[in-house]
């Protein structure tokens, strides 16, 4: 999931798009599975200054806020 965000920063990713990209189909709870994984990812990448790196776009999905450039 982090790879998806870094590969396409500042792009809104819907739950359905993430499920399709990640190749997962967890049945009826699949959208909630994405929410839980996003929550866990947020905890892992959270900065000390509490800057929001992964933002929820209500009704649309999630967006990775930092501008990332390739090495």
C-alpha positions as protocol buffer text, in pm:
chain_id: "A"
residue {
  index: 1
  type: UNK
  ca { x: 0 y: 0 z: 0 }
}
residue {
  index: 2
  type: UNK
  ca { x: 285 y: 236 z: 82 }
}
residue {
  index: 3
  type: UNK
  ca { x: 440 y: 157 z: -256 }
}
residue {
  index: 4
  type: UNK
  ca { x: 115 y: 258 z: -426 }
}
residue {
  index: 5
  type: UNK
  ca { x: 109 y: 591 z: -240 }
}
residue {
  index: 6
  type: UNK
  ca { x: 475 y: 668 z: -311 }
}
residue {
  index: 7
  type: UNK
  ca { x: 444 y: 567 z: -678 }
}
residue {
  index: 8
  type: UNK
  ca { x: 147 y: 802 z: -723 }
}
residue {
  index: 9
  type: UNK
  ca { x: 172 y: 1078 z: -460 }
}
residue {
  index: 10
  type: UNK
  ca { x: -92 y: 1349 z: -433 }
}
residue {
  index: 11
  type: UNK
  ca { x: -342 y: 1126 z: -615 }
}
residue {
  index: 12
  type: UNK
  ca { x: -670 y: 1018 z: -461 }
}
residue {
  index: 13
  type: UNK
  ca { x: -692 y: 640 z: -438 }
}
residue {
  index: 14
  type: UNK
  ca { x: -1036 y: 490 z: -379 }
}
residue {
  index: 15
  type: UNK
  ca { x: -1078 y: 173 z: -176 }
}
residue {
  index: 16
  type: UNK
  ca { x: -1188 y: -15 z: -489 }
}
residue {
  index: 17
  type: UNK
  ca { x: -881 y: 104 z: -681 }
}
residue {
  index: 18
  type: UNK
  ca { x: -653 y: -4 z: -398 }
}
residue {
  index: 19
  type: UNK
  ca { x: -818 y: -346 z: -376 }
}
residue {
  index: 20
  type: UNK
  ca { x: -780 y: -393 z: -753 }
}
residue {
  index: 21
  type: UNK
  ca { x: -419 y: -272 z: -755 }
}
residue {
  index: 22
  type: UNK
  ca { x: -319 y: -483 z: -456 }
}
residue {
  index: 23
  type: UNK
  ca { x: -491 y: -789 z: -598 }
}
residue {
  index: 24
  type: UNK
  ca { x: -705 y: -850 z: -294 }
}
residue {
  index: 25
  type: UNK
  ca { x: -1065 y: -958 z: -270 }
}
residue {
  index: 26
  type: UNK
  ca { x: -1161 y: -1012 z: 91 }
}
residue {
  index: 27
  type: UNK
  ca { x: -1535 y: -1043 z: 27 }
}
residue {
  index: 28
  type: UNK
  ca { x: -1787 y: -799 z: 173 }
}
residue {
  index: 29
  type: UNK
  ca { x: -1545 y: -662 z: 435 }
}
residue {
  index: 30
  type: UNK
  ca { x: -1280 y: -560 z: 181 }
}
residue {
  index: 31
  type: UNK
  ca { x: -1343 y: -184 z: 218 }
}
residue {
  index: 32
  type: UNK
  ca { x: -1307 y: -208 z: 592 }
}
residue {
  index: 33
  type: UNK
  ca { x: -985 y: -407 z: 548 }
}
residue {
  index: 34
  type: UNK
  ca { x: -839 y: -115 z: 354 }
}
residue {
  index: 35
  type: UNK
  ca { x: -944 y: 125 z: 633 }
}
residue {
  index: 36
  type: UNK
  ca { x: -771 y: -87 z: 897 }
}
residue {
  index: 37
  type: UNK
  ca { x: -453 y: -117 z: 688 }
}
residue {
  index: 38
  type: UNK
  ca { x: -450 y: 260 z: 627 }
}
residue {
  index: 39
  type: UNK
  ca { x: -482 y: 316 z: 1003 }
}
residue {
  index: 40
  type: UNK
  ca { x: -186 y: 86 z: 1068 }
}
residue {
  index: 41
  type: UNK
  ca { x: 20 y: 251 z: 795 }
}
residue {
  index: 42
  type: UNK
  ca { x: -55 y: 596 z: 938 }
}
residue {
  index: 43
  type: UNK
  ca { x: 79 y: 489 z: 1277 }
}
residue {
  index: 44
  type: UNK
  ca { x: 399 y: 359 z: 1117 }
}
residue {
  index: 45
  type: UNK
  ca { x: 474 y: 669 z: 908 }
}
residue {
  index: 46
  type: UNK
  ca { x: 347 y: 931 z: 1153 }
}
residue {
  index: 47
  type: UNK
  ca { x: 584 y: 1222 z: 1199 }
}
residue {
  index: 48
  type: UNK
  ca { x: 672 y: 1374 z: 1535 }
}
residue {
  index: 49
  type: UNK
  ca { x: 519 y: 1709 z: 1437 }
}
residue {
  index: 50
  type: UNK
  ca { x: 186 y: 1531 z: 1366 }
}
residue {
  index: 51
  type: UNK
  ca { x: 184 y: 1640 z: 1002 }
}
residue {
  index: 52
  type: UNK
  ca { x: -84 y: 1445 z: 819 }
}
residue {
  index: 53
  type: UNK
  ca { x: 86 y: 1230 z: 554 }
}
residue {
  index: 54
  type: UNK
  ca { x: -216 y: 1019 z: 452 }
}
residue {
  index: 55
  type: UNK
  ca { x: -538 y: 1216 z: 433 }
}
residue {
  index: 56
  type: UNK
  ca { x: -889 y: 1079 z: 405 }
}
residue {
  index: 57
  type: UNK
  ca { x: -1086 y: 1235 z: 120 }
}
residue {
  index: 58
  type: UNK
  ca { x: -1440 y: 1179 z: 239 }
}
residue {
  index: 59
  type: UNK
  ca { x: -1645 y: 978 z: -8 }
}
residue {
  index: 60
  type: UNK
  ca { x: -1348 y: 929 z: -242 }
}
residue {
  index: 61
  type: UNK
  ca { x: -1063 y: 747 z: -69 }
}
residue {
  index: 62
  type: UNK
  ca { x: -716 y: 837 z: 52 }
}
residue {
  index: 63
  type: UNK
  ca { x: -436 y: 1066 z: -65 }
}
residue {
  index: 64
  type: UNK
  ca { x: -64 y: 1062 z: 20 }
}
residue {
  index: 65
  type: UNK
  ca { x: 19 y: 1428 z: 78 }
}
residue {
  index: 66
  type: UNK
  ca { x: 401 y: 1462 z: 46 }
}
residue {
  index: 67
  type: UNK
  ca { x: 552 y: 1536 z: -292 }
}
residue {
  index: 68
  type: UNK
  ca { x: 785 y: 1242 z: -360 }
}
residue {
  index: 69
  type: UNK
  ca { x: 1055 y: 1245 z: -625 }
}
residue {
  index: 70
  type: UNK
  ca { x: 1245 y: 941 z: -754 }
}
residue {
  index: 71
  type: UNK
  ca { x: 1608 y: 885 z: -654 }
}
